[in-house]
Amino acid sequence: MLGRRLCVVKIGGSLLRDSKSYIESAQKIREVFVENGYKAIIVVSAAKGVTDKLVQVAKGSQEALRHIVEKYLEVAKELNSVKVIKRVNEELKRLEIVAGAINRSGVDLSLYDFLLSFGERISKILLVGALEATGVNALELHADELIVTNETFSDASIDYISTSANLEKLYSSIVDSPTIPVIEGFIGSTIDGRITTLGRGGSDYTATAIASLLNIDRVYLVTDVDGIMTADPDIVENAKLVRTMSYRESLEASLHGAKRINPKAFEPLEKFYSSKLIIGSWSKFGTEIVKEIPRELWGPKVIMNRASQDMSYMAIVGEGTSSVQFIRNVLEIIDRNGIEILGLQSYVHRPSLLVYVSSTYELKTLHLLHKELFEGV
Amino acid sequence: MGRRVKVLLIGFGSVGRALAKVIALKRKIINSRYGILIDVVGVADSKGMALKAEGFDEYELLKLCEVPRSGVNLFKPYAHQGVDLNILYSNTQPDVHVELTPSEYTSGEPGLSNIMYAIDRGAHVVTANKAPLVLKYKEIVSRALSRGVRIKFRATVLGGTPFISTLTSMRSHDVERIEGILNATSNFILTEMHEKLVEFTDALKMAQALGIAEADPTLDIDGVDAAAKIVIISNILERPLKIEEINRESISRVSLRDIIDAVRQGYVIKSIASFDVRGGKASIRIAKIPRSELFAQINGVMNGVRIRSDATEVVFIGRGGGGIETAHSVLDDIVSLSFEDS
């Protein structure tokens, strides 16, 4: 039913910093996808830092509100389109009204989510404006009309059946037109039309839901790094890109706090169509995440130092890391180097091994294990 | 390919945009189901218009919804500055004129002149604007009759339901009484006051923030909108009332204190429109309703009406004024006009 050259592209907030970056992103979308014959469905995040500011606005910060207004107006002016400037002004006025109401009504979760949704809503208008300025036909889709969710405000889950019906209807009416549709990530609405948000990192979830419900093969998650790294490169300088991971591995890494992907993003991929996730930056798409990986790719993929209730631990994630052989291997490394550990945790059905160490050994253990497990030949 | 029906949209606020969107999403389906191909050939708002005699395609209709308020004149390359119905009609020869301008109850303009113009040019009319009907129902209907065109207005009362068509079709009944909750905005505000225990002004702010109430909410909260709906109903039942004859109570007078007192006694406070057909009397009043009664359970933006006739009692419950629901009612009118024509 669907063309082969269709893909979903999520533009992360880290790429949308200032007025220039909207134009840059639009040009890249054009170069990388449009000019290569791809029909991309774009999922856009809020500009960098805006969602945090909106959370402050909800707490009554006028300064945060001013910051958002200035930031988005600056981008709108840079695009130099009467239409975009007017639209952004309209949305900012509405934002101000909502901000005014939220401070009076105490905690109203639906109003809170509505307030948060402005980050993505305005960002979408700007990206569509930028695409048109670069000569690409773009069309605004509206997440609050398409993505139906339950009523768990601020951490909503997508109602796949209703959403799928909406997406198919829309898809069939625009599939023939030469246009790049752009939708807000992170937001949806309840069946009776109240806006919800999908939780932090929710744009990934929007992207995977759209792809899996429309049977689209590829989801590009575009950000400012080249892919998923074996360890935090700020701590471990020899950290390198992970080429391929399975959903399970990636989900496990998310559950241990890897910032990359919202755990809910895997649900539609598991339940419906298993699209491939491709993560990276405009210069390099370094990591692919697929439903299953072949046996020869089993092994540790990522190591992270985390803390839980004042206990620091290393989380080693990868298919096979909960096997006896792997655990013995890790213990040998630790033993050989005279490190005391406080505990081990591993379940055979989960692709991870947790090594608890006292905080004095934390970094030493991290470097050591990374060296031994990831930097070998 | 079905028979083409050329449609003009006059007024492009939230209902107009919702309608453009619904037509974009459903015109293919409607074409395959009913053999009617709806072509929007022109759109106008207060500042300008956009026209395309061969009809806007799906993409263009969706794209039109991206123009700012009063920004149809920015829709290149089809845009014209200013509105001139003569130009619109001469260039597009529409079959159906859809009037979606805001209701203005003093003069009925611009809706009244637009509708009269459409009738004189031989176009059928679908209106969601109530004011022309409220002020000049008889004149409009008889003019349409004399010119051989029809006017439909399902979206004007309980726009999210087929209330009007049902009422119109109850021809053998003697309708005795119609009453209910006819205004979504005031019902939402009252519901907020009950559920969150806030004062009227805060509940109004909430409604405005959510886009349910207008910046100037007086027509809704003072009962003018509900009274206008009663006037339209009274005309359908051929017991016409004038809007001034309907006694109105504003919900702005309801205090949180009143609500708390009512709840303590087992009641809720609602704004109830009622029309005693035989007595020829109608009112919009603030009423204390026992909590167990039907109208007490119609909350938020829902509307509900009970029709009592000499034979039966019928109840309608549905969304009042949502853009998408209203747009569907308008579209249903367009489709049924096209049916009757063939």
mmCIF file of N, CA, C and O in Angstrom, chain B residues 203-286:
data_model
loop_
_atom_site.group_PDB
_atom_site.id
_atom_site.type_symbol
_atom_site.label_atom_id
_atom_site.label_comp_id
_atom_site.label_asym_id
_atom_site.label_seq_id
_atom_site.Cartn_x
_atom_site.Cartn_y
_atom_site.Cartn_z
ATOM 1 N N ALA B 203 -12.873 30.433 36.070
ATOM 2 C CA ALA B 203 -13.368 29.412 35.142
ATOM 3 C C ALA B 203 -13.422 29.964 33.716
ATOM 4 O O ALA B 203 -13.095 29.280 32.748
ATOM 5 N N LEU B 204 -13.797 31.238 33.610
ATOM 6 C CA LEU B 204 -13.825 31.881 32.287
ATOM 7 C C LEU B 204 -12.417 31.944 31.698
ATOM 8 O O LEU B 204 -12.206 31.634 30.524
ATOM 9 N N LYS B 205 -11.454 32.302 32.543
ATOM 10 C CA LYS B 205 -10.056 32.361 32.081
ATOM 11 C C LYS B 205 -9.607 31.012 31.534
ATOM 12 O O LYS B 205 -8.932 30.925 30.502
ATOM 13 N N MET B 206 -9.989 29.979 32.257
ATOM 14 C CA MET B 206 -9.649 28.619 31.844
ATOM 15 C C MET B 206 -10.273 28.332 30.464
ATOM 16 O O MET B 206 -9.613 27.803 29.572
ATOM 17 N N ALA B 207 -11.535 28.692 30.330
ATOM 18 C CA ALA B 207 -12.232 28.441 29.060
ATOM 19 C C ALA B 207 -11.563 29.214 27.923
ATOM 20 O O ALA B 207 -11.426 28.703 26.815
ATOM 21 N N GLN B 208 -11.146 30.426 28.227
ATOM 22 C CA GLN B 208 -10.466 31.213 27.187
ATOM 23 C C GLN B 208 -9.118 30.607 26.844
ATOM 24 O O GLN B 208 -8.732 30.536 25.683
ATOM 25 N N ALA B 209 -8.402 30.141 27.873
ATOM 26 C CA ALA B 209 -7.088 29.541 27.634
ATOM 27 C C ALA B 209 -7.212 28.314 26.735
ATOM 28 O O ALA B 209 -6.389 28.084 25.861
ATOM 29 N N LEU B 210 -8.258 27.542 26.943
ATOM 30 C CA LEU B 210 -8.425 26.326 26.146
ATOM 31 C C LEU B 210 -9.063 26.609 24.786
ATOM 32 O O LEU B 210 -9.281 25.701 23.997
ATOM 33 N N GLY B 211 -9.367 27.887 24.530
ATOM 34 C CA GLY B 211 -9.947 28.233 23.234
ATOM 35 C C GLY B 211 -11.431 27.895 23.149
ATOM 36 O O GLY B 211 -12.015 27.896 22.066
ATOM 37 N N ILE B 212 -12.057 27.619 24.293
ATOM 38 C CA ILE B 212 -13.485 27.305 24.285
ATOM 39 C C ILE B 212 -14.304 28.598 24.292
ATOM 40 O O ILE B 212 -15.305 28.711 23.605
ATOM 41 N N ALA B 213 -13.839 29.581 25.077
ATOM 42 C CA ALA B 213 -14.525 30.879 25.096
ATOM 43 C C ALA B 213 -13.752 31.884 24.247
ATOM 44 O O ALA B 213 -12.537 31.811 24.138
ATOM 45 N N GLU B 214 -14.495 32.800 23.656
ATOM 46 C CA GLU B 214 -13.882 33.853 22.853
ATOM 47 C C GLU B 214 -13.247 34.893 23.776
ATOM 48 O O GLU B 214 -13.541 34.942 24.972
ATOM 49 N N ALA B 215 -12.409 35.753 23.171
ATOM 50 C CA ALA B 215 -11.844 36.857 23.936
ATOM 51 C C ALA B 215 -12.984 37.718 24.491
ATOM 52 O O ALA B 215 -12.944 38.172 25.633
ATOM 53 N N ASP B 216 -14.025 37.960 23.675
ATOM 54 C CA ASP B 216 -15.230 38.622 24.170
ATOM 55 C C ASP B 216 -16.324 37.565 24.297
ATOM 56 O O ASP B 216 -16.963 37.192 23.318
ATOM 57 N N PRO B 217 -16.530 37.083 25.519
ATOM 58 C CA PRO B 217 -17.423 35.928 25.692
ATOM 59 C C PRO B 217 -18.878 36.300 25.946
ATOM 60 O O PRO B 217 -19.688 35.430 26.280
ATOM 61 N N THR B 218 -19.246 37.574 25.799
ATOM 62 C CA THR B 218 -20.568 38.004 26.267
ATOM 63 C C THR B 218 -21.722 37.252 25.601
ATOM 64 O O THR B 218 -22.697 36.922 26.266
ATOM 65 N N LEU B 219 -21.617 36.991 24.297
ATOM 66 C CA LEU B 219 -22.733 36.313 23.633
ATOM 67 C C LEU B 219 -23.036 34.975 24.289
ATOM 68 O O LEU B 219 -24.190 34.582 24.420
ATOM 69 N N ASP B 220 -21.978 34.275 24.716
ATOM 70 C CA ASP B 220 -22.172 32.970 25.333
ATOM 71 C C ASP B 220 -22.646 33.097 26.775
ATOM 72 O O ASP B 220 -23.629 32.473 27.160
ATOM 73 N N ILE B 221 -21.926 33.894 27.567
ATOM 74 C CA ILE B 221 -22.238 33.881 29.007
ATOM 75 C C ILE B 221 -23.522 34.638 29.327
ATOM 76 O O ILE B 221 -24.196 34.332 30.299
ATOM 77 N N ASP B 222 -23.899 35.592 28.494
ATOM 78 C CA ASP B 222 -25.137 36.324 28.770
ATOM 79 C C ASP B 222 -26.369 35.652 28.160
ATOM 80 O O ASP B 222 -27.473 36.192 28.215
ATOM 81 N N GLY B 223 -26.167 34.513 27.523
ATOM 82 C CA GLY B 223 -27.315 33.757 27.033
ATOM 83 C C GLY B 223 -27.820 34.185 25.664
ATOM 84 O O GLY B 223 -28.851 33.686 25.197
ATOM 85 N N VAL B 224 -27.125 35.095 24.994
ATOM 86 C CA VAL B 224 -27.584 35.556 23.683
ATOM 87 C C VAL B 224 -27.531 34.409 22.669
ATOM 88 O O VAL B 224 -28.469 34.187 21.896
ATOM 89 N N ASP B 225 -26.438 33.668 22.722
ATOM 90 C CA ASP B 225 -26.278 32.556 21.783
ATOM 91 C C ASP B 225 -27.387 31.509 21.984
ATOM 92 O O ASP B 225 -28.002 31.053 21.015
ATOM 93 N N ALA B 226 -27.663 31.176 23.226
ATOM 94 C CA ALA B 226 -28.720 30.185 23.491
ATOM 95 C C ALA B 226 -30.077 30.732 23.038
ATOM 96 O O ALA B 226 -30.886 30.005 22.445
ATOM 97 N N ALA B 227 -30.310 32.019 23.299
ATOM 98 C CA ALA B 227 -31.578 32.623 22.881
ATOM 99 C C ALA B 227 -31.705 32.604 21.360
ATOM 100 O O ALA B 227 -32.785 32.340 20.808
ATOM 101 N N ALA B 228 -30.590 32.856 20.676
ATOM 102 C CA ALA B 228 -30.607 32.838 19.214
ATOM 103 C C ALA B 228 -31.017 31.450 18.716
ATOM 104 O O ALA B 228 -31.780 31.316 17.753
ATOM 105 N N LYS B 229 -30.518 30.426 19.396
ATOM 106 C CA LYS B 229 -30.862 29.063 18.991
ATOM 107 C C LYS B 229 -32.352 28.793 19.199
ATOM 108 O O LYS B 229 -33.000 28.166 18.357
ATOM 109 N N ILE B 230 -32.885 29.317 20.308
ATOM 110 C CA ILE B 230 -34.321 29.156 20.550
ATOM 111 C C ILE B 230 -35.122 29.861 19.435
ATOM 112 O O ILE B 230 -36.141 29.343 18.956
ATOM 113 N N VAL B 231 -34.652 31.032 19.016
ATOM 114 C CA VAL B 231 -35.350 31.746 17.942
ATOM 115 C C VAL B 231 -35.388 30.893 16.668
ATOM 116 O O VAL B 231 -36.422 30.784 16.002
ATOM 117 N N ILE B 232 -34.260 30.273 16.357
ATOM 118 C CA ILE B 232 -34.224 29.431 15.158
ATOM 119 C C ILE B 232 -35.183 28.243 15.311
ATOM 120 O O ILE B 232 -35.978 27.942 14.412
ATOM 121 N N ILE B 233 -35.161 27.634 16.488
ATOM 122 C CA ILE B 233 -36.082 26.517 16.740
ATOM 123 C C ILE B 233 -37.533 26.984 16.603
ATOM 124 O O ILE B 233 -38.367 26.315 15.986
ATOM 125 N N SER B 234 -37.814 28.160 17.153
ATOM 126 C CA SER B 234 -39.196 28.663 17.117
ATOM 127 C C SER B 234 -39.647 28.894 15.674
ATOM 128 O O SER B 234 -40.818 28.688 15.348
ATOM 129 N N ASN B 235 -38.732 29.291 14.840
ATOM 130 C CA ASN B 235 -39.079 29.491 13.434
ATOM 131 C C ASN B 235 -39.332 28.162 12.724
ATOM 132 O O ASN B 235 -40.239 28.055 11.910
ATOM 133 N N ILE B 236 -38.489 27.169 13.055
ATOM 134 C CA ILE B 236 -38.703 25.855 12.444
ATOM 135 C C ILE B 236 -40.086 25.335 12.826
ATOM 136 O O ILE B 236 -40.798 24.750 12.014
ATOM 137 N N LEU B 237 -40.505 25.598 14.076
ATOM 138 C CA LEU B 237 -41.796 25.116 14.555
ATOM 139 C C LEU B 237 -42.940 26.052 14.185
ATOM 140 O O LEU B 237 -44.074 25.848 14.610
ATOM 141 N N GLU B 238 -42.614 27.061 13.428
ATOM 142 C CA GLU B 238 -43.609 28.050 12.972
ATOM 143 C C GLU B 238 -44.344 28.726 14.117
ATOM 144 O O GLU B 238 -45.526 29.037 14.029
ATOM 145 N N ARG B 239 -43.619 28.932 15.212
ATOM 146 C CA ARG B 239 -44.132 29.761 16.307
ATOM 147 C C ARG B 239 -43.074 30.818 16.585
ATOM 148 O O ARG B 239 -42.524 30.890 17.670
ATOM 149 N N PRO B 240 -42.778 31.654 15.588
ATOM 150 C CA PRO B 240 -41.585 32.498 15.674
ATOM 151 C C PRO B 240 -41.566 33.448 16.872
ATOM 152 O O PRO B 240 -42.556 34.105 17.159
ATOM 153 N N LEU B 241 -40.390 33.465 17.517
ATOM 154 C CA LEU B 241 -40.153 34.422 18.600
ATOM 155 C C LEU B 241 -39.108 35.416 18.122
ATOM 156 O O LEU B 241 -38.310 35.107 17.246
ATOM 157 N N LYS B 242 -39.113 36.587 18.734
ATOM 158 C CA LYS B 242 -38.018 37.534 18.508
ATOM 159 C C LYS B 242 -37.028 37.369 19.651
ATOM 160 O O LYS B 242 -37.416 37.052 20.773
ATOM 161 N N ILE B 243 -35.767 37.636 19.347
ATOM 162 C CA ILE B 243 -34.746 37.389 20.371
ATOM 163 C C ILE B 243 -34.963 38.280 21.594
ATOM 164 O O ILE B 243 -34.724 37.860 22.731
ATOM 165 N N GLU B 244 -35.515 39.492 21.389
ATOM 166 C CA GLU B 244 -35.753 40.391 22.538
ATOM 167 C C GLU B 244 -36.832 39.843 23.465
ATOM 168 O O GLU B 244 -36.926 40.242 24.626
ATOM 169 N N GLU B 245 -37.674 38.982 22.928
ATOM 170 C CA GLU B 245 -38.767 38.465 23.755
ATOM 171 C C GLU B 245 -38.305 37.385 24.738
ATOM 172 O O GLU B 245 -39.079 36.951 25.574
ATOM 173 N N ILE B 246 -37.074 36.954 24.561
ATOM 174 C CA ILE B 246 -36.596 35.860 25.408
ATOM 175 C C ILE B 246 -35.859 36.421 26.616
ATOM 176 O O ILE B 246 -34.881 37.152 26.476
ATOM 177 N N ASN B 247 -36.364 36.092 27.770
ATOM 178 C CA ASN B 247 -35.777 36.572 29.003
ATOM 179 C C ASN B 247 -34.475 35.809 29.282
ATOM 180 O O ASN B 247 -34.447 34.584 29.239
ATOM 181 N N ARG B 248 -33.390 36.544 29.560
ATOM 182 C CA ARG B 248 -32.091 35.892 29.725
ATOM 183 C C ARG B 248 -31.468 36.196 31.077
ATOM 184 O O ARG B 248 -31.557 37.320 31.563
ATOM 185 N N GLU B 249 -30.832 35.188 31.674
ATOM 186 C CA GLU B 249 -30.025 35.397 32.882
ATOM 187 C C GLU B 249 -28.582 35.034 32.555
ATOM 188 O O GLU B 249 -28.328 33.972 31.976
ATOM 189 N N SER B 250 -27.659 35.913 32.937
ATOM 190 C CA SER B 250 -26.250 35.678 32.624
ATOM 191 C C SER B 250 -25.596 34.785 33.670
ATOM 192 O O SER B 250 -25.831 34.960 34.871
ATOM 193 N N ILE B 251 -24.760 33.859 33.216
ATOM 194 C CA ILE B 251 -24.073 33.008 34.201
ATOM 195 C C ILE B 251 -22.981 33.781 34.940
ATOM 196 O O ILE B 251 -22.430 33.283 35.917
ATOM 197 N N SER B 252 -22.660 34.992 34.491
ATOM 198 C CA SER B 252 -21.641 35.765 35.209
ATOM 199 C C SER B 252 -22.131 36.128 36.610
ATOM 200 O O SER B 252 -21.356 36.505 37.471
ATOM 201 N N ARG B 253 -23.429 35.986 36.842
ATOM 202 C CA ARG B 253 -23.975 36.308 38.171
ATOM 203 C C ARG B 253 -23.839 35.145 39.146
ATOM 204 O O ARG B 253 -24.103 35.288 40.327
ATOM 205 N N VAL B 254 -23.457 33.976 38.613
ATOM 206 C CA VAL B 254 -23.353 32.813 39.495
ATOM 207 C C VAL B 254 -22.033 32.892 40.264
ATOM 208 O O VAL B 254 -20.971 33.052 39.659
ATOM 209 N N SER B 255 -22.121 32.808 41.589
ATOM 210 C CA SER B 255 -20.889 32.860 42.380
ATOM 211 C C SER B 255 -20.553 31.447 42.875
ATOM 212 O O SER B 255 -21.399 30.550 42.863
ATOM 213 N N LEU B 256 -19.310 31.310 43.323
ATOM 214 C CA LEU B 256 -18.886 30.028 43.862
ATOM 215 C C LEU B 256 -19.756 29.653 45.068
ATOM 216 O O LEU B 256 -20.105 28.492 45.265
ATOM 217 N N ARG B 257 -20.117 30.677 45.823
ATOM 218 C CA ARG B 257 -21.014 30.488 46.978
ATOM 219 C C ARG B 257 -22.316 29.797 46.545
ATOM 220 O O ARG B 257 -22.762 28.825 47.152
ATOM 221 N N ASP B 258 -22.922 30.322 45.451
ATOM 222 C CA ASP B 258 -24.180 29.739 44.949
ATOM 223 C C ASP B 258 -24.000 28.259 44.630
ATOM 224 O O ASP B 258 -24.853 27.424 44.919
ATOM 225 N N ILE B 259 -22.851 27.971 43.996
ATOM 226 C CA ILE B 259 -22.589 26.595 43.578
ATOM 227 C C ILE B 259 -22.490 25.696 44.802
ATOM 228 O O ILE B 259 -23.103 24.629 44.866
ATOM 229 N N ILE B 260 -21.712 26.161 45.793
ATOM 230 C CA ILE B 260 -21.503 25.339 46.987
ATOM 231 C C ILE B 260 -22.840 25.108 47.707
ATOM 232 O O ILE B 260 -23.163 23.979 48.102
ATOM 233 N N ASP B 261 -23.623 26.163 47.810
ATOM 234 C CA ASP B 261 -24.932 26.013 48.452
ATOM 235 C C ASP B 261 -25.797 24.998 47.703
ATOM 236 O O ASP B 261 -26.431 24.134 48.307
ATOM 237 N N ALA B 262 -25.796 25.122 46.387
ATOM 238 C CA ALA B 262 -26.616 24.213 45.579
ATOM 239 C C ALA B 262 -26.162 22.767 45.759
ATOM 240 O O ALA B 262 -26.981 21.865 45.973
ATOM 241 N N VAL B 263 -24.842 22.560 45.706
ATOM 242 C CA VAL B 263 -24.312 21.201 45.813
ATOM 243 C C VAL B 263 -24.674 20.602 47.171
ATOM 244 O O VAL B 263 -25.067 19.448 47.278
ATOM 245 N N ARG B 264 -24.567 21.418 48.213
ATOM 246 C CA ARG B 264 -24.924 20.942 49.568
ATOM 247 C C ARG B 264 -26.362 20.448 49.630
ATOM 248 O O ARG B 264 -26.684 19.527 50.366
ATOM 249 N N GLN B 265 -27.224 21.108 48.864
ATOM 250 C CA GLN B 265 -28.638 20.720 48.889
ATOM 251 C C GLN B 265 -28.956 19.621 47.868
ATOM 252 O O GLN B 265 -30.124 19.289 47.655
ATOM 253 N N GLY B 266 -27.907 19.125 47.197
ATOM 254 C CA GLY B 266 -28.157 18.041 46.250
ATOM 255 C C GLY B 266 -28.499 18.508 44.838
ATOM 256 O O GLY B 266 -29.094 17.764 44.056
ATOM 257 N N TYR B 267 -28.132 19.736 44.522
ATOM 258 C CA TYR B 267 -28.419 20.268 43.189
ATOM 259 C C TYR B 267 -27.129 20.625 42.457
ATOM 260 O O TYR B 267 -26.072 20.722 43.067
ATOM 261 N N VAL B 268 -27.256 20.842 41.162
ATOM 262 C CA VAL B 268 -26.183 21.527 40.431
ATOM 263 C C VAL B 268 -26.817 22.712 39.714
ATOM 264 O O VAL B 268 -28.026 22.729 39.464
ATOM 265 N N ILE B 269 -25.968 23.685 39.396
ATOM 266 C CA ILE B 269 -26.482 24.885 38.723
ATOM 267 C C ILE B 269 -26.188 24.794 37.229
ATOM 268 O O ILE B 269 -25.060 24.515 36.826
ATOM 269 N N LYS B 270 -27.194 24.983 36.437
ATOM 270 C CA LYS B 270 -27.039 24.925 34.982
ATOM 271 C C LYS B 270 -27.744 26.120 34.343
ATOM 272 O O LYS B 270 -28.658 26.696 34.934
ATOM 273 N N SER B 271 -27.301 26.437 33.145
ATOM 274 C CA SER B 271 -28.022 27.438 32.367
ATOM 275 C C SER B 271 -28.950 26.674 31.419
ATOM 276 O O SER B 271 -28.493 25.944 30.542
ATOM 277 N N ILE B 272 -30.251 26.849 31.651
ATOM 278 C CA ILE B 272 -31.226 26.051 30.912
ATOM 279 C C ILE B 272 -32.036 26.950 29.973
ATOM 280 O O ILE B 272 -32.613 27.954 30.396
ATOM 281 N N ALA B 273 -32.040 26.561 28.710
ATOM 282 C CA ALA B 273 -32.883 27.264 27.742
ATOM 283 C C ALA B 273 -34.180 26.481 27.634
ATOM 284 O O ALA B 273 -34.153 25.258 27.514
ATOM 285 N N SER B 274 -35.315 27.185 27.695
ATOM 286 C CA SER B 274 -36.544 26.440 27.514
ATOM 287 C C SER B 274 -37.534 27.220 26.665
ATOM 288 O O SER B 274 -37.566 28.459 26.687
ATOM 289 N N PHE B 275 -38.286 26.485 25.923
ATOM 290 C CA PHE B 275 -39.249 27.072 24.993
ATOM 291 C C PHE B 275 -40.562 26.328 25.157
ATOM 292 O O PHE B 275 -40.672 25.145 24.854
ATOM 293 N N ASP B 276 -41.534 27.055 25.697
ATOM 294 C CA ASP B 276 -42.875 26.503 25.843
ATOM 295 C C ASP B 276 -43.597 26.844 24.539
ATOM 296 O O ASP B 276 -44.015 27.978 24.323
ATOM 297 N N VAL B 277 -43.701 25.868 23.679
ATOM 298 C CA VAL B 277 -44.129 26.148 22.303
ATOM 299 C C VAL B 277 -45.573 26.646 22.274
ATOM 300 O O VAL B 277 -45.878 27.644 21.624
ATOM 301 N N ARG B 278 -46.430 25.966 23.019
ATOM 302 C CA ARG B 278 -47.836 26.354 22.971
ATOM 303 C C ARG B 278 -48.033 27.752 23.555
ATOM 304 O O ARG B 278 -48.744 28.575 22.996
ATOM 305 N N GLY B 279 -47.350 28.006 24.668
ATOM 306 C CA GLY B 279 -47.488 29.312 25.304
ATOM 307 C C GLY B 279 -46.719 30.415 24.577
ATOM 308 O O GLY B 279 -46.871 31.594 24.890
ATOM 309 N N GLY B 280 -45.859 30.005 23.658
ATOM 310 C CA GLY B 280 -45.081 31.005 22.929
ATOM 311 C C GLY B 280 -44.128 31.785 23.817
ATOM 312 O O GLY B 280 -43.849 32.958 23.596
ATOM 313 N N LYS B 281 -43.601 31.097 24.848
ATOM 314 C CA LYS B 281 -42.697 31.786 25.781
ATOM 315 C C LYS B 281 -41.381 31.012 25.868
ATOM 316 O O LYS B 281 -41.377 29.788 25.844
ATOM 317 N N ALA B 282 -40.306 31.797 26.005
ATOM 318 C CA ALA B 282 -39.009 31.129 26.138
ATOM 319 C C ALA B 282 -38.132 31.904 27.098
ATOM 320 O O ALA B 282 -38.332 33.104 27.299
ATOM 321 N N SER B 283 -37.168 31.198 27.693
ATOM 322 C CA SER B 283 -36.233 31.880 28.590
ATOM 323 C C SER B 283 -34.909 31.134 28.642
ATOM 324 O O SER B 283 -34.834 29.949 28.301
ATOM 325 N N ILE B 284 -33.874 31.895 29.035
ATOM 326 C CA ILE B 284 -32.573 31.293 29.329
ATOM 327 C C ILE B 284 -32.356 31.595 30.804
ATOM 328 O O ILE B 284 -32.161 32.750 31.177
ATOM 329 N N ARG B 285 -32.450 30.581 31.659
ATOM 330 C CA ARG B 285 -32.382 30.907 33.074
ATOM 331 C C ARG B 285 -31.351 30.043 33.805
ATOM 332 O O ARG B 285 -30.992 28.951 33.355
ATOM 333 N N ILE B 286 -30.908 30.580 34.926
ATOM 334 C CA ILE B 286 -29.996 29.833 35.788
ATOM 335 C C ILE B 286 -30.865 28.961 36.673
ATOM 336 O O ILE B 286 -31.718 29.466 37.396
#
